Short mmCIF file of C-alpha atoms and ligand atoms in Angstrom, two decimals:
data_model
loop_
_atom_site.label_atom_id
_atom_site.label_comp_id
_atom_site.label_asym_id
_atom_site.label_seq_id
_atom_site.Cartn_x
_atom_site.Cartn_y
_atom_site.Cartn_z
CA UNK V 1 -0.41 -0.12 -0.06
CA UNK V 2 1.79 2.78 -1.02
CA UNK V 3 1.28 6.10 -2.53
CA UNK V 4 4.67 5.97 -3.73
CA UNK V 5 5.45 5.71 -7.86
CA UNK V 6 5.46 1.99 -8.34
CA UNK V 7 6.51 -0.32 -11.12
CA UNK V 8 4.16 -0.83 -13.86
CA UNK V 9 4.87 -3.05 -16.95
CA UNK V 10 2.62 -2.98 -20.27
CA UNK V 11 2.92 -4.93 -23.50
CA UNK V 12 2.74 -1.48 -25.82
CA UNK V 13 1.85 -2.24 -29.17
CA UNK V 14 3.48 -5.49 -28.73
CA UNK V 15 6.48 -4.32 -27.02
CA UNK V 16 6.90 -4.62 -23.56
CA UNK V 17 7.42 -0.99 -22.08
CA UNK V 18 8.30 -0.54 -18.02
CA UNK V 19 8.01 3.28 -16.07
CA UNK V 20 7.09 4.84 -12.63
CA UNK V 21 4.06 5.55 -11.88
CA UNK V 22 2.02 6.99 -8.63
CA UNK V 23 -0.95 5.16 -7.84
CA UNK V 24 -2.85 8.64 -9.51
CA UNK V 25 -1.41 8.81 -12.37
CA UNK V 26 -4.13 7.65 -15.14
CA UNK V 27 -2.87 5.17 -18.25
CA UNK V 28 -3.14 7.98 -20.30
CA UNK V 29 -0.50 10.09 -18.68
CA UNK V 30 1.89 6.91 -18.20
CA UNK V 31 1.60 6.47 -21.80
CA UNK V 32 2.41 10.36 -22.56
CA UNK V 33 4.51 11.36 -20.13
CA UNK V 34 6.40 7.94 -18.89
CA UNK V 35 6.65 6.12 -22.17
CA UNK V 36 6.57 9.51 -24.52
CA UNK V 37 3.90 8.22 -26.64
CA UNK V 38 1.86 11.12 -26.76
CA UNK V 39 -0.19 10.40 -29.83
CA UNK V 40 -2.79 9.75 -26.95
CA UNK V 41 -4.61 12.85 -26.31
CA UNK V 42 -6.25 14.02 -23.57
CA UNK V 43 -9.20 16.27 -23.85
CA UNK V 44 -11.61 16.28 -20.95
CA UNK V 45 -9.80 13.88 -18.53
CA UNK V 46 -13.84 12.63 -17.47
CA UNK V 47 -14.51 10.16 -19.87
CA UNK V 48 -16.39 12.73 -21.54
CA UNK V 49 -14.89 13.74 -25.22
CA UNK V 50 -13.40 10.53 -25.97
CA UNK V 51 -9.61 11.70 -27.20
CA UNK V 52 -7.76 9.30 -24.80
CA UNK V 53 -9.37 6.54 -25.95
CA UNK V 54 -7.01 3.45 -26.33
CA UNK V 55 -7.06 -1.06 -26.40
CA UNK V 56 -6.92 -2.21 -23.24
CA UNK V 57 -6.84 -6.11 -23.49
CA UNK V 58 -8.78 -6.01 -26.70
CA UNK V 59 -11.48 -3.29 -25.46
CA UNK V 60 -11.52 0.42 -26.36
CA UNK V 61 -11.36 2.42 -22.84
CA UNK V 62 -10.90 5.74 -21.85
CA UNK V 63 -7.28 5.98 -20.77
CA UNK V 64 -8.06 8.83 -18.58
CA UNK V 65 -10.49 6.51 -16.88
CA UNK V 66 -8.31 3.79 -15.85
CA UNK V 67 -5.59 3.99 -13.35
CA UNK V 68 -1.84 2.92 -14.85
CA UNK V 69 -1.54 0.68 -11.86
CA UNK V 70 -4.38 -1.01 -12.55
CA UNK V 71 -3.23 -1.66 -16.16
CA UNK V 72 0.16 -3.54 -14.96
CA UNK V 73 0.76 -6.48 -16.59
CA UNK V 74 -2.03 -6.26 -19.66
CA UNK V 75 -1.83 -5.55 -23.22
CA UNK V 76 -2.54 -1.99 -24.98
CA UNK V 77 -2.59 -0.92 -28.09
CA UNK V 78 -2.26 2.61 -28.94
CA UNK V 79 -2.57 5.53 -32.33
CA UNK V 80 1.09 4.42 -32.46
CA UNK V 81 0.66 0.54 -33.07
CA UNK V 82 -1.11 1.37 -36.57
CA UNK V 83 1.29 2.50 -38.68
CA UNK V 84 3.34 -0.86 -39.94
CA UNK V 85 6.83 -0.58 -41.62
CA UNK V 86 6.89 0.85 -44.93
CA UNK V 87 9.63 1.49 -47.23
CA UNK V 88 12.86 2.09 -45.98
CA UNK V 89 12.75 4.48 -43.56
CA UNK V 90 9.26 5.28 -44.02
CA UNK V 91 5.79 4.16 -41.77
CA UNK V 92 3.08 2.63 -44.06
CA UNK V 93 -0.02 4.12 -42.53
CA UNK V 94 -3.15 1.84 -41.42
CA UNK V 95 -6.15 1.70 -43.83
CA UNK V 96 -7.99 3.52 -41.29
CA UNK V 97 -5.34 6.18 -41.75
CA UNK V 98 -5.40 6.64 -44.75
CA UNK V 99 -9.33 6.31 -45.23
CA UNK V 100 -9.48 9.50 -42.32
CA UNK V 101 -7.05 11.92 -45.00
CA UNK V 102 -8.43 10.62 -48.25
CA UNK V 103 -12.26 11.49 -47.12
CA UNK V 104 -11.10 14.49 -44.85
CA UNK V 105 -11.88 13.38 -41.61
CA UNK V 106 -8.89 15.09 -40.02
CA UNK V 107 -9.23 18.94 -39.71
CA UNK V 108 -6.99 19.87 -36.02
CA UNK V 109 -7.04 16.19 -35.55
CA UNK V 110 -7.09 16.74 -31.44
CA UNK V 111 -10.16 14.08 -31.56
CA UNK V 112 -8.71 11.80 -34.59
CA UNK V 113 -6.65 9.43 -32.53
CA UNK V 114 -9.42 8.20 -30.28
CA UNK V 115 -11.45 7.77 -33.49
CA UNK V 116 -8.74 5.52 -35.10
CA UNK V 117 -8.70 3.12 -32.03
CA UNK V 118 -12.42 3.00 -31.45
CA UNK V 119 -13.27 2.65 -35.29
CA UNK V 120 -10.60 -0.10 -35.27
CA UNK V 121 -12.22 -1.98 -31.81
CA UNK V 122 -15.86 -0.99 -34.09
CA UNK V 123 -14.38 -3.26 -37.13
CA UNK V 124 -13.02 -5.83 -35.30
CA UNK V 125 -16.18 -6.09 -34.15
CA UNK V 126 -17.98 -6.52 -36.75
CA UNK V 127 -18.16 -5.45 -40.37
CA UNK V 128 -21.28 -4.75 -41.85
CA UNK V 129 -21.74 -2.15 -40.42
CA UNK V 130 -24.50 -0.02 -42.05
CA UNK V 131 -24.36 3.71 -41.54
CA UNK V 132 -26.70 4.23 -38.30
CA UNK V 133 -25.29 1.48 -36.76
CA UNK V 134 -21.58 2.88 -36.61
CA UNK V 135 -22.90 6.47 -35.85
CA UNK V 136 -24.17 5.45 -32.38
CA UNK V 137 -21.08 2.84 -32.32
CA UNK V 138 -18.83 6.08 -32.65
CA UNK V 139 -21.11 8.60 -30.63
CA UNK V 140 -18.98 8.27 -27.21
CA UNK V 141 -16.33 10.26 -29.02
CA UNK V 142 -16.24 14.06 -29.54
CA UNK V 143 -14.88 16.23 -32.69
CA UNK V 144 -15.42 20.02 -32.61
CA UNK V 145 -14.34 20.55 -36.00
CA UNK V 146 -15.44 17.87 -38.46
CA UNK V 147 -19.50 17.52 -37.97
CA UNK V 148 -18.66 13.78 -38.07
CA UNK V 149 -19.99 12.57 -41.96
CA UNK V 150 -16.53 12.02 -43.14
CA UNK V 151 -15.30 10.32 -40.16
CA UNK V 152 -18.37 7.82 -40.90
CA UNK V 153 -17.20 7.79 -44.25
CA UNK V 154 -13.89 6.87 -43.51
CA UNK V 155 -14.21 4.29 -40.87
CA UNK V 156 -16.95 2.67 -43.50
CA UNK V 157 -14.66 2.88 -46.10
CA UNK V 158 -11.61 0.93 -44.59
CA UNK V 159 -13.83 -1.42 -43.34
CA UNK V 160 -12.69 -3.84 -46.61
CA UNK V 161 -9.19 -3.78 -46.40
CA UNK V 162 -8.95 -3.30 -42.53
CA UNK V 163 -10.80 -6.40 -42.36
CA UNK V 164 -8.07 -7.90 -44.84
CA UNK V 165 -5.14 -6.65 -42.18
CA UNK V 166 -6.98 -7.99 -39.26
CA UNK V 167 -6.89 -11.51 -40.97
CA UNK V 168 -3.35 -11.55 -41.46
CA UNK V 169 -3.25 -10.70 -37.42
CA UNK V 170 -3.04 -7.39 -37.65
CA UNK V 171 0.02 -4.88 -37.04
CA UNK V 172 0.44 -5.78 -32.91
CA UNK C 1 -8.15 17.87 -13.71
CA UNK C 2 -5.73 15.27 -11.62
CA UNK C 3 -7.02 13.88 -8.70
CA UNK C 4 -5.52 13.78 -5.21
CA UNK C 5 -2.94 11.51 -4.27
CA UNK C 6 -4.03 8.20 -2.74
CA UNK C 7 -2.76 4.80 -1.77
CA UNK C 8 -3.84 2.48 -3.71
CA UNK C 9 -4.18 -1.65 -2.97
CA UNK C 10 -5.15 -4.59 -5.71
CA UNK C 11 -7.61 -7.19 -3.79
CA UNK C 12 -7.43 -10.32 -5.01
CA UNK C 13 -9.84 -12.25 -2.75
CA UNK C 14 -13.12 -10.59 -1.02
CA UNK C 15 -11.57 -11.51 2.23
CA UNK C 16 -8.12 -8.78 1.34
CA UNK C 17 -11.22 -6.28 0.00
CA UNK C 18 -13.01 -6.00 3.40
CA UNK C 19 -8.90 -5.91 5.22
CA UNK C 20 -8.44 -3.37 3.33
CA UNK C 21 -11.38 -1.21 3.28
CA UNK C 22 -11.22 -1.30 7.17
CA UNK C 23 -7.89 -0.60 7.43
CA UNK C 24 -8.50 3.38 6.76
CA UNK C 25 -10.70 6.08 7.82
CA UNK C 26 -11.52 6.97 4.14
CA UNK C 27 -11.42 4.07 1.98
CA UNK C 28 -13.11 3.03 -0.96
CA UNK C 29 -13.86 0.81 -3.59
CA UNK C 30 -12.58 1.00 -7.48
CA UNK C 31 -14.26 -1.12 -9.49
CA UNK C 32 -14.90 0.34 -13.14
CA UNK C 33 -13.83 3.55 -12.12
CA UNK C 34 -15.72 5.25 -14.94
CA UNK C 35 -18.11 7.31 -12.27
CA UNK C 36 -15.35 7.04 -9.21
CA UNK C 37 -12.34 8.79 -11.40
CA UNK C 38 -14.76 11.48 -13.00
CA UNK C 39 -15.63 12.48 -9.64
CA UNK C 40 -11.79 12.42 -7.89
CA UNK C 41 -10.70 14.36 -11.22
CA UNK C 42 -13.20 16.62 -10.06
CA UNK C 43 -11.97 16.49 -6.61
CA UNK C 44 -15.08 15.79 -5.24
CA UNK C 45 -14.04 12.66 -3.43
CA UNK C 46 -10.62 12.76 -1.82
CA UNK C 47 -10.54 9.16 -0.60
CA UNK C 48 -7.84 7.98 1.55
CA UNK C 49 -7.28 4.55 0.02
CA UNK C 50 -8.81 2.96 -2.88
CA UNK C 51 -9.33 -1.09 -2.74
CA UNK C 52 -9.44 -1.98 -6.59
CA UNK C 53 -11.96 -5.22 -6.61
CA UNK C 54 -11.59 -4.65 -10.99
CA UNK C 55 -9.63 -8.06 -10.90
CA UNK C 56 -10.84 -9.98 -8.38
CA UNK C 57 -10.92 -13.18 -9.81
CA UNK C 58 -14.01 -14.15 -7.18
CA UNK C 59 -15.70 -11.62 -8.58
CA UNK C 60 -15.43 -11.43 -12.25
CA UNK C 61 -18.03 -14.79 -12.80
CA UNK C 62 -21.05 -14.17 -13.08
CA UNK C 63 -23.85 -17.46 -13.39
CA UNK C 64 -27.56 -18.31 -13.89
CA UNK C 65 -29.46 -20.69 -11.39
CA UNK C 66 -33.17 -21.10 -9.94
CA UNK C 67 -34.42 -18.22 -12.45
CA UNK C 68 -31.95 -15.35 -11.48
CA UNK C 69 -28.66 -14.05 -12.53
CA UNK C 70 -25.93 -13.16 -10.45
CA UNK C 71 -23.46 -10.95 -11.47
CA UNK C 72 -19.67 -10.61 -9.82
CA UNK C 73 -18.83 -6.84 -9.07
CA UNK C 74 -16.03 -7.06 -11.08
CA UNK C 75 -17.94 -8.04 -14.29
CA UNK C 76 -17.63 -5.33 -16.87
CA UNK C 77 -21.75 -4.50 -17.86
CA UNK C 78 -19.50 -5.01 -21.32
CA UNK C 79 -19.26 -8.62 -20.85
CA UNK C 80 -23.02 -9.40 -20.04
CA UNK C 81 -23.76 -7.39 -23.50
CA UNK C 82 -21.91 -9.25 -25.17
CA UNK C 83 -23.09 -12.63 -24.18
CA UNK C 84 -25.64 -14.21 -26.22
CA UNK C 85 -26.79 -16.59 -23.15
CA UNK C 86 -27.08 -13.39 -21.22
CA UNK C 87 -28.98 -11.73 -23.94
CA UNK C 88 -31.22 -14.93 -24.53
CA UNK C 89 -32.08 -15.23 -20.47
CA UNK C 90 -32.24 -11.70 -20.11
CA UNK C 91 -33.18 -9.53 -22.62
CA UNK C 92 -34.50 -6.86 -21.18
CA UNK C 93 -30.70 -6.20 -19.15
CA UNK C 94 -29.01 -5.79 -22.34
CA UNK C 95 -31.79 -3.06 -23.86
CA UNK C 96 -31.24 -1.35 -20.61
CA UNK C 97 -27.37 -1.68 -20.58
CA UNK C 98 -27.10 -0.14 -24.15
CA UNK C 99 -28.63 2.86 -22.56
CA UNK C 100 -25.84 3.26 -20.34
CA UNK C 101 -23.06 5.63 -21.91
CA UNK C 102 -21.22 4.63 -24.27
CA UNK C 103 -19.45 1.09 -25.15
CA UNK C 104 -16.17 2.33 -24.14
CA UNK C 105 -16.90 3.17 -20.91
CA UNK C 106 -19.50 0.06 -20.40
CA UNK C 107 -15.89 -1.74 -21.36
CA UNK C 108 -14.72 -1.21 -17.89
CA UNK C 109 -18.07 0.16 -15.96
CA UNK C 110 -19.42 -2.84 -13.68
CA UNK C 111 -23.45 -3.48 -12.50
CA UNK C 112 -22.62 -2.84 -9.23
CA UNK C 113 -20.71 -0.06 -9.45
CA UNK C 114 -23.78 1.57 -10.87
CA UNK C 115 -26.00 0.30 -8.53
CA UNK C 116 -23.45 1.67 -5.36
CA UNK C 117 -22.89 4.83 -6.78
CA UNK C 118 -27.00 4.98 -6.92
CA UNK C 119 -27.37 8.17 -9.91
CA UNK C 120 -30.84 9.26 -9.67
CA UNK C 121 -30.73 9.21 -12.98
CA UNK C 122 -29.00 5.94 -13.86
CA UNK C 123 -30.45 3.04 -16.23
CA UNK C 124 -30.03 0.05 -13.78
CA UNK C 125 -30.70 0.97 -10.11
CA UNK C 126 -34.16 1.36 -12.11
CA UNK C 127 -34.09 -2.10 -13.55
CA UNK C 128 -33.03 -3.39 -10.30
CA UNK C 129 -36.02 -2.16 -8.72
CA UNK C 130 -38.60 -2.87 -11.43
CA UNK C 131 -37.42 -6.88 -11.76
CA UNK C 132 -37.40 -6.90 -7.72
CA UNK C 133 -33.27 -8.14 -7.42
CA UNK C 134 -31.39 -7.44 -4.64
CA UNK C 135 -27.44 -6.95 -4.02
CA UNK C 136 -24.98 -9.32 -1.69
CA UNK C 137 -23.09 -7.52 0.30
CA UNK C 138 -20.05 -8.54 2.63
CA UNK C 139 -18.72 -5.93 5.35
CA UNK C 140 -17.49 -6.26 8.87
CA UNK C 141 -20.51 -7.40 10.46
CA UNK C 142 -20.58 -10.74 8.01
CA UNK C 143 -22.94 -11.27 4.87
CA UNK C 144 -26.72 -9.64 4.04
CA UNK C 145 -28.81 -9.09 1.03
CA UNK C 146 -30.47 -5.63 0.77
CA UNK C 147 -33.31 -5.73 -1.65
CA UNK C 148 -33.47 -2.50 -4.27
CA UNK C 149 -36.19 -1.20 -2.65
CA UNK C 150 -34.34 -0.61 0.69
CA UNK C 151 -30.87 -0.06 -1.42
CA UNK C 152 -31.34 3.54 -2.76
CA UNK C 153 -31.79 6.13 0.12
CA UNK C 154 -31.49 9.10 -1.95
CA UNK C 155 -29.15 11.32 -4.49
CA UNK C 156 -25.92 9.01 -4.69
CA UNK C 157 -27.03 7.81 -1.39
CA UNK C 158 -27.01 3.49 -0.47
CA UNK C 159 -27.97 1.74 2.64
CA UNK C 160 -24.37 0.39 2.15
CA UNK C 161 -22.47 0.59 5.77
CA UNK C 162 -18.83 2.02 6.40
CA UNK C 163 -16.61 -0.58 4.87
CA UNK C 164 -18.73 -3.06 3.19
CA UNK C 165 -18.48 -3.82 -0.14
CA UNK C 166 -21.46 -5.35 -2.79
CA UNK C 167 -19.89 -8.60 -3.98
CA UNK C 168 -23.03 -9.49 -6.56
CA UNK C 169 -25.58 -7.94 -8.48
CA UNK C 170 -29.28 -10.90 -8.26
CA UNK C 171 -31.30 -9.89 -10.71
CA UNK C 172 -34.45 -12.12 -10.85
CA UNK C 173 -35.14 -13.25 -14.53
CA UNK C 174 -37.97 -11.74 -16.41
CA UNK C 175 -40.99 -14.56 -16.29
CA UNK C 176 -42.23 -15.81 -19.49
CA UNK C 177 -45.58 -13.97 -19.27
CA UNK C 178 -44.22 -10.93 -18.71
CA UNK C 179 -43.96 -8.51 -21.65
CA UNK C 180 -41.26 -5.76 -20.19
CA UNK C 181 -39.79 -1.83 -21.94
CA UNK C 182 -37.12 0.46 -21.33
CA UNK C 183 -37.13 4.01 -22.33
CA UNK C 184 -35.70 7.33 -21.58
CA UNK C 185 -34.85 11.09 -23.07
CA UNK C 186 -30.93 11.83 -22.99
CA UNK C 187 -29.85 14.74 -25.55
CA UNK C 188 -27.44 12.39 -27.21
CA UNK C 189 -27.46 8.45 -27.58
CA UNK C 190 -25.59 7.56 -24.33
CA UNK C 191 -25.92 10.65 -22.04
CA UNK C 192 -28.10 10.61 -18.88
CA UNK C 193 -31.87 10.65 -19.01
CA UNK C 194 -33.85 13.20 -18.38
CA UNK C 195 -36.51 11.19 -17.86
CA UNK C 196 -36.37 7.23 -17.80
CA UNK C 197 -39.01 4.15 -17.42
CA UNK C 198 -38.74 0.87 -17.38
CA UNK C 199 -42.25 -1.26 -17.55
CA UNK C 200 -43.63 -4.72 -17.07
CA UNK C 201 -46.63 -6.42 -17.38
CA UNK C 202 -48.67 -9.48 -17.47
CA UNK C 203 -51.73 -10.46 -18.87
CA UNK C 204 -54.44 -13.30 -18.42
CA UNK C 205 -56.09 -15.06 -20.03
CA UNK C 206 -58.92 -12.82 -20.66
CA UNK C 207 -55.92 -9.96 -21.45
CA UNK C 208 -56.76 -8.30 -18.42
CA UNK C 209 -53.53 -7.01 -16.77
CA UNK C 210 -52.54 -9.38 -13.63
CA UNK C 211 -49.35 -7.77 -12.81
CA UNK C 212 -47.92 -4.12 -13.80
CA UNK C 213 -44.60 -2.72 -12.84
CA UNK C 214 -43.82 1.15 -13.32
CA UNK C 215 -40.40 2.31 -12.23
CA UNK C 216 -39.51 6.04 -13.64
CA UNK C 217 -35.73 7.48 -12.92
CA UNK C 218 -33.72 10.54 -14.00
CA UNK C 219 -36.95 12.55 -12.22
CA UNK C 220 -36.75 12.11 -8.56
CA UNK C 221 -34.15 11.37 -6.61
CA UNK C 222 -33.92 7.66 -6.11
CA UNK C 223 -35.80 5.19 -8.55
CA UNK C 224 -39.26 5.38 -7.91
CA UNK C 225 -42.14 3.40 -8.21
CA UNK C 226 -44.88 5.08 -10.01
CA UNK C 227 -47.58 3.61 -8.27
CA UNK C 228 -50.65 5.93 -9.73
CA UNK C 229 -49.70 4.36 -13.04
CA UNK C 230 -49.46 0.66 -11.98
CA UNK C 231 -52.66 0.76 -9.24
CA UNK C 232 -54.52 2.27 -12.64
CA UNK C 233 -53.13 -0.57 -14.43
CA UNK C 234 -54.30 -3.58 -12.32
CA UNK C 235 -57.11 -5.93 -13.41
CA UNK C 236 -58.18 -3.58 -16.97
CA UNK C 237 -57.63 -4.57 -20.19
CA UNK C 238 -54.89 -2.08 -21.63
CA UNK C 239 -56.75 -0.39 -24.00
CA UNK C 240 -55.73 3.42 -25.14
CA UNK C 241 -57.71 4.79 -22.72
CA UNK C 242 -56.18 3.10 -19.63
CA UNK C 243 -53.14 3.88 -20.91
CA UNK C 244 -53.83 7.19 -21.33
CA UNK C 245 -55.24 6.89 -17.89
CA UNK C 246 -51.84 5.22 -16.32
CA UNK C 247 -49.68 7.79 -17.98
CA UNK C 248 -51.13 10.44 -16.64
CA UNK C 249 -51.72 9.47 -13.04
CA UNK C 250 -47.39 8.15 -13.20
CA UNK C 251 -46.37 10.89 -11.35
CA UNK C 252 -48.90 11.39 -9.14
CA UNK C 253 -47.23 11.45 -5.17
CA UNK C 254 -43.96 11.78 -7.03
CA UNK C 255 -41.25 14.13 -6.11
CA UNK C 256 -40.10 15.45 -8.95
CA UNK C 257 -36.38 17.16 -9.08
CA UNK C 258 -35.40 19.40 -11.50
CA UNK C 259 -32.36 21.56 -12.59
CA UNK C 260 -31.24 24.44 -14.49
CA UNK C 261 -28.85 23.09 -16.75
CA UNK C 262 -30.62 19.58 -17.66
CA UNK C 263 -34.01 19.83 -17.61
CA UNK C 264 -36.51 21.23 -15.65
CA UNK C 265 -38.56 19.29 -13.10
CA UNK C 266 -41.75 20.21 -15.48
CA UNK C 267 -39.99 19.47 -18.28
CA UNK C 268 -38.83 15.78 -16.82
CA UNK C 269 -42.19 15.62 -15.90
CA UNK C 270 -44.22 16.13 -19.02
CA UNK C 271 -41.05 14.03 -20.63
CA UNK C 272 -41.60 11.41 -18.49
CA UNK C 273 -45.58 11.11 -19.02
CA UNK C 274 -45.21 10.57 -22.82
CA UNK C 275 -43.24 7.91 -22.50
CA UNK C 276 -44.57 6.16 -20.15
CA UNK C 277 -47.26 6.00 -22.26
CA UNK C 278 -45.09 4.91 -25.33
CA UNK C 279 -43.63 2.46 -23.32
CA UNK C 280 -47.01 1.10 -22.29
CA UNK C 281 -47.92 0.87 -25.41
CA UNK C 282 -45.00 -0.97 -26.74
CA UNK C 283 -45.10 -3.66 -24.06
CA UNK C 284 -49.27 -3.98 -24.30
CA UNK C 285 -48.64 -4.79 -28.09
CA UNK C 286 -45.47 -6.50 -27.33
CA UNK C 287 -43.69 -4.68 -30.11
CA UNK C 288 -41.13 -3.40 -27.20
C1 FAD H 1 -19.35 10.09 -20.10
C2 FAD H 1 -19.73 9.58 -18.85
C3 FAD H 1 -21.14 8.77 -19.64
C4 FAD H 1 -21.88 8.35 -18.74
N1 FAD H 1 -22.88 8.10 -18.96
C5 FAD H 1 -23.62 6.51 -17.88
C6 FAD H 1 -25.50 6.80 -18.68
O1 FAD H 1 -25.89 6.93 -19.49
N2 FAD H 1 -26.09 5.81 -17.31
C7 FAD H 1 -25.58 5.37 -16.25
O2 FAD H 1 -25.91 4.19 -15.68
N3 FAD H 1 -23.95 5.31 -16.19
C8 FAD H 1 -23.50 6.41 -16.69
N4 FAD H 1 -22.68 6.30 -16.63
C9 FAD H 1 -21.71 6.19 -15.54
C10 FAD H 1 -21.01 4.26 -15.64
O3 FAD H 1 -22.20 3.57 -15.94
C11 FAD H 1 -20.14 3.62 -14.41
O4 FAD H 1 -19.61 2.83 -15.16
C12 FAD H 1 -21.21 3.88 -13.56
O5 FAD H 1 -21.89 3.97 -12.66
C13 FAD H 1 -20.29 2.79 -12.39
O6 FAD H 1 -19.42 1.21 -11.74
P1 FAD H 1 -18.06 1.50 -12.35
O7 FAD H 1 -18.17 -0.23 -12.01
O8 FAD H 1 -17.38 2.40 -12.94
O9 FAD H 1 -18.08 2.25 -10.63
P2 FAD H 1 -16.43 3.09 -9.87
O10 FAD H 1 -16.34 4.25 -11.01
O11 FAD H 1 -15.44 2.21 -9.55
O12 FAD H 1 -17.55 3.53 -8.59
C14 FAD H 1 -18.75 4.40 -8.07
C15 FAD H 1 -18.51 4.38 -6.61
O13 FAD H 1 -19.11 2.98 -6.35
C16 FAD H 1 -18.67 2.35 -5.27
N5 FAD H 1 -18.38 1.19 -5.57
C17 FAD H 1 -18.01 0.52 -6.50
N6 FAD H 1 -18.09 -0.83 -7.07
C18 FAD H 1 -18.75 -1.11 -5.61
C19 FAD H 1 -19.30 -2.32 -5.27
N7 FAD H 1 -18.79 -3.32 -5.34
N8 FAD H 1 -19.57 -2.24 -4.05
C20 FAD H 1 -19.29 -0.82 -2.88
N9 FAD H 1 -18.91 0.08 -3.23
C21 FAD H 1 -18.53 0.11 -4.53
C22 FAD H 1 -17.65 3.09 -5.61
O14 FAD H 1 -16.29 3.55 -4.05
C23 FAD H 1 -17.68 4.73 -5.85
O15 FAD H 1 -18.13 5.64 -4.71
C24 FAD H 1 -21.26 7.28 -17.27
C25 FAD H 1 -19.95 7.46 -16.82
C26 FAD H 1 -19.49 8.40 -17.95
C27 FAD H 1 -17.40 8.71 -17.76
S1 FES H 2 -9.85 12.67 -22.49
FE1 FES H 2 -10.41 10.75 -21.12
S2 FES H 2 -12.30 11.48 -22.67
FE2 FES H 2 -12.04 13.02 -22.47
S1 FES H 3 -11.01 16.80 -36.14
FE1 FES H 3 -10.59 18.40 -34.81
S2 FES H 3 -11.84 17.65 -33.33
FE2 FES H 3 -11.76 16.72 -34.67
#
């Protein structure tokens, strides 16, 4: 029992990572500040905006509503894990990322990492989303720029390629 | 905002959890954290010690036995929602869960945590009350059961004592003859209800109502039974006129609480009556 920092070990995007966290450090802050993975964004810190969404042991969760100590020993996927190895020195972006760019589903980009991780899990859950059901499935993520239509377009457009990629075991 | 500092202990058994809860003046149970973390981030709570039950193996199970679904305190509600066996046994539970927050929050939030938190706008306390459920509690004075009708004492208030832990929730499965509906008015899907209702009817062979349950949530300090509506339904054929009368009487004796941010008492009462009418019609026509 302690309020001093304790060691926390996670498997992040397939790689073991260890850092120190006070009990009150959220998973979001641990990823950003201790592991330097600043792709996960922090907006409201109270579960409302979805910017901090990551995949924890297969489920999309709010990383601002999980203490890092609670996740010790778990597997975390973050937006940094989406892009794979491309040509030498370059990353190959994930089909969801390509679809977001092509559909103009990114404006300021603050909400984008959260949407990408939510969408990834939504497409793992099923790949036959209709527009109305997908809108509701993504409804926990807020965006102040795009008006959402293009985000839904992007996720629907990416579905076949994401399915193919996930079928190969994803890029984990 | 960040939470204030606290001590943390992970409980691997109910015995561990009770010992830890007894070891500090201001210890709190941490289950899914989906209500507690926001409350702590806003510094509305600054507990000294959090006792994390979220990975406690004996609390991570649920089972169906003798017509009751018993759900351990560390089971995320998303697990229940995605289990076809739960959907088959208790479709009303799954329909209710889909009204609670968003999938990302349901992936960690627990049924028992929602009951212990006792938000007056929450769906699950109303479900427990409507279906005569109860919670199993462990504590310094031994185990006990608390029926839904005795559990909720006010906004965010329960009959749980100092150092007590909800071990599981017991949800009686709806009788095959009963028809149930759940519905709510909220600004967006996933938001808390501005007014909500869980209702169930049983009809006898002659089409008369032999049992009626109407429970309102999001309108008062706790979930409440709409006794006025229930009385008007009992023994009657559920015609449009009877449903009109029941909906009109749904708020009789209910102390409606409004606020300036979300919705006034008047709005909640009017929206609530319309909602009761709609939900009862769905049940009566069995298109819930
Ligand atoms: C953006 C957002 C939207 C939401 N929308 C809704 C909604 O529409 N409807 C709704 O009902 N809820 C909503 N919630 C709340 C969510 O459903 C919570 O998960 C739930 O209310 C609490 O469950 P938990 O397991 O996360 O509990 P925690 O947050 O871990 O705990 C909540 C409280 O209960 C106590 N507690 C927890 N478990 C036990 C136990 N076993 N024994 C004794 N005490 C215990 C804790 O000490 C704490 O005081 C929302 C939350 C967020 C962040
Ligand atoms: S920062 Fe986590 S939901 Fe907004
Ligand atoms: S792109 Fe700016 S918040 Fe979504």
